[in-house]
Coordinates of C-alpha atoms in Angstrom, one line a residue:
M1 CA 120.6 65.9 79.3
A2 CA 123.7 64.0 80.4
L3 CA 121.7 62.4 83.2
F4 CA 119.2 61.2 80.6
F5 CA 121.8 59.4 78.5
K6 CA 123.5 57.9 81.6
T7 CA 120.1 56.5 82.7
L8 CA 119.4 55.2 79.2
A9 CA 122.8 53.5 79.0
L10 CA 122.3 51.9 82.4
M11 CA 118.9 50.6 81.4
A12 CA 120.3 49.2 78.1
F13 CA 123.1 47.5 80.0
A14 CA 120.6 46.1 82.6
S15 CA 118.3 44.7 79.9
Y16 CA 121.3 43.2 78.1
A17 CA 122.4 41.5 81.3
Y18 CA 119.0 39.9 81.8
C19 CA 118.7 38.6 78.2
S20 CA 118.7 34.9 77.9
H21 CA 117.0 32.2 76.0
A22 CA 113.5 31.5 77.4
P23 CA 112.7 27.9 78.1
G24 CA 110.6 26.3 75.4
Y25 CA 107.1 25.2 76.3
S26 CA 106.1 23.7 73.0
Y27 CA 106.2 20.2 71.4
N28 CA 108.4 19.5 68.4
R29 CA 107.8 16.8 65.9
F30 CA 110.7 14.5 65.1
S31 CA 110.7 13.0 61.6
G32 CA 114.3 11.8 61.3
P33 CA 115.6 8.3 61.2
V34 CA 115.5 6.2 64.4
S35 CA 118.2 3.7 65.1
G36 CA 118.2 0.8 67.5
K37 CA 116.3 -2.5 67.7
I38 CA 112.6 -2.7 68.1
V39 CA 111.5 -4.1 71.5
E40 CA 108.0 -5.3 72.2
V41 CA 106.7 -4.1 75.5
Q42 CA 104.4 -6.3 77.6
V43 CA 101.7 -4.4 79.4
P44 CA 100.0 -6.0 82.4
A45 CA 96.3 -6.7 82.0
A46 CA 95.4 -5.4 85.5
H47 CA 95.0 -1.7 86.0
G48 CA 94.3 0.0 89.3
V49 CA 94.1 3.3 91.0
P50 CA 96.9 4.2 93.3
A51 CA 96.0 4.3 97.0
Q52 CA 95.7 7.7 98.6
Q53 CA 98.8 8.7 100.4
H54 CA 99.5 12.1 101.9
A55 CA 103.1 13.3 102.3
D56 CA 104.2 16.2 104.5
Y57 CA 104.8 19.5 102.9
G58 CA 108.5 18.9 102.3
Y59 CA 110.2 18.2 99.0
D60 CA 110.0 14.4 99.3
H61 CA 107.7 12.2 97.2
Q62 CA 106.1 9.0 98.1
A63 CA 105.4 6.5 95.4
G64 CA 101.8 5.3 95.1
K65 CA 100.9 1.6 95.3
I66 CA 98.2 -0.2 93.3
N67 CA 95.2 -0.9 95.5
P68 CA 94.3 -4.7 95.1
E69 CA 90.6 -4.0 95.4
T70 CA 90.6 -1.8 92.3
A71 CA 93.1 -3.9 90.4
K72 CA 90.6 -6.7 89.8
Y73 CA 88.7 -4.5 87.3
D74 CA 90.9 -5.2 84.3
R75 CA 88.4 -4.2 81.6
L76 CA 86.1 -1.3 81.5
K77 CA 82.5 -1.8 80.3
T78 CA 80.7 0.9 78.4
V79 CA 77.2 1.6 79.5
D80 CA 74.7 3.0 77.0
Y81 CA 72.6 5.3 79.2
V82 CA 70.1 6.1 76.4
A83 CA 68.9 3.0 74.7
K84 CA 67.2 4.9 71.8
P85 CA 68.1 8.6 71.7
D86 CA 65.7 10.9 70.0
Y87 CA 65.3 14.7 69.7
H88 CA 63.6 17.3 67.6
Y89 CA 64.6 20.9 67.2
A90 CA 64.1 23.7 64.7
Y91 CA 65.0 27.4 64.4
G92 CA 64.7 30.2 61.9
V93 CA 66.1 33.6 61.3
D94 CA 64.4 36.4 59.3
D95 CA 66.3 39.6 59.8
P96 CA 65.1 42.4 57.5
H97 CA 67.9 44.7 58.6
T98 CA 70.7 42.4 57.3
G99 CA 68.7 40.4 54.9
N100 CA 69.6 37.2 56.7
Q101 CA 67.0 34.5 56.1
Q102 CA 67.6 30.9 57.1
N103 CA 65.8 27.9 58.6
H104 CA 67.0 24.6 60.1
K105 CA 65.2 21.6 61.5
E106 CA 66.5 18.2 62.6
Y107 CA 65.3 15.2 64.4
R108 CA 66.9 12.0 65.5
D109 CA 65.3 8.6 65.9
G110 CA 67.8 6.1 67.4
D111 CA 71.0 6.2 65.4
V112 CA 69.4 7.9 62.3
V113 CA 69.4 11.7 62.0
H114 CA 67.2 13.5 59.4
G115 CA 67.3 17.2 58.8
E116 CA 67.1 20.1 56.4
Y117 CA 68.2 23.7 56.3
S118 CA 67.6 26.5 53.9
L119 CA 69.2 29.9 53.4
V120 CA 68.9 32.8 51.0
E121 CA 72.2 33.3 49.2
P122 CA 73.6 36.8 48.6
D123 CA 72.5 36.6 44.9
G124 CA 68.9 36.0 46.0
S125 CA 68.8 32.2 45.3
L126 CA 67.4 29.8 47.9
R127 CA 69.6 26.9 48.9
L128 CA 67.8 23.9 50.4
V129 CA 69.8 21.1 51.9
K130 CA 68.2 17.8 53.0
Y131 CA 70.4 15.3 54.8
T132 CA 70.4 12.0 56.5
A133 CA 73.1 10.5 58.7
D134 CA 73.2 6.9 60.0
P135 CA 76.0 4.4 60.9
K136 CA 75.5 2.3 57.8
N137 CA 75.6 5.0 55.0
G138 CA 77.3 7.9 56.9
F139 CA 76.2 11.5 56.1
Q140 CA 74.2 11.9 52.8
A141 CA 73.1 15.3 51.7
T142 CA 71.0 16.5 48.8
V143 CA 71.4 20.2 47.7
H144 CA 68.7 22.0 45.8
K145 CA 69.1 25.6 44.5
H146 CA 66.1 27.7 43.5
A147 CA 67.0 30.8 41.5
N148 CA 63.6 32.4 41.4
H149 CA 63.7 33.6 45.0
Q150 CA 63.7 37.4 45.5
A151 CA 67.0 38.8 46.6
P152 CA 66.7 40.3 50.1
R153 CA 67.3 44.0 50.3
P154 CA 69.0 45.3 53.4
A155 CA 67.4 48.2 55.2
P156 CA 68.8 51.6 54.1
A157 CA 71.5 53.0 56.4
Q158 CA 70.4 55.8 58.6
H159 CA 73.0 58.3 59.8
K160 CA 72.0 60.4 62.7
H161 CA 73.9 63.6 63.6
D162 CA 74.8 63.8 67.2
E163 CA 74.3 67.2 68.7
R164 CA 77.5 66.7 70.8
E165 CA 79.6 66.3 67.7
S166 CA 81.5 69.3 66.6
D167 CA 84.5 70.2 64.5
Y168 CA 87.6 69.9 66.5

């Protein structure tokens, strides 16, 4: 028993000896006052990709240089790959086991998206949402609720007795 307590004391001492504050790997937000004058920073208009340089496997570091061939591209151009995007999709769920009933369909014509979805609420009412989204008006939705829908009834639970089960 004495050996057990000696080992326990040694382990406690060793764990205490290795205790230290772990380095922080998170970001903190600073919201206090900032003192000093405000200086405007001028950023050069030319951007470039540093040239490939390979160093040996030592601990030294070689600074990259701007490649003059790539520095002439000072502004990036966006390219619209699909001039008029369009798609259509629809899906539906009718699960008698859980009572989950829902449908969704949507189509896009250019920058305008039209769609609707419906689902049966737990109280049995049917919620129907029709929506449109475009760059001018944003997302516009109309919600209709129909209370005369039958409430879904989940399937009765069935418990099976396993022959391998026994009283322990």
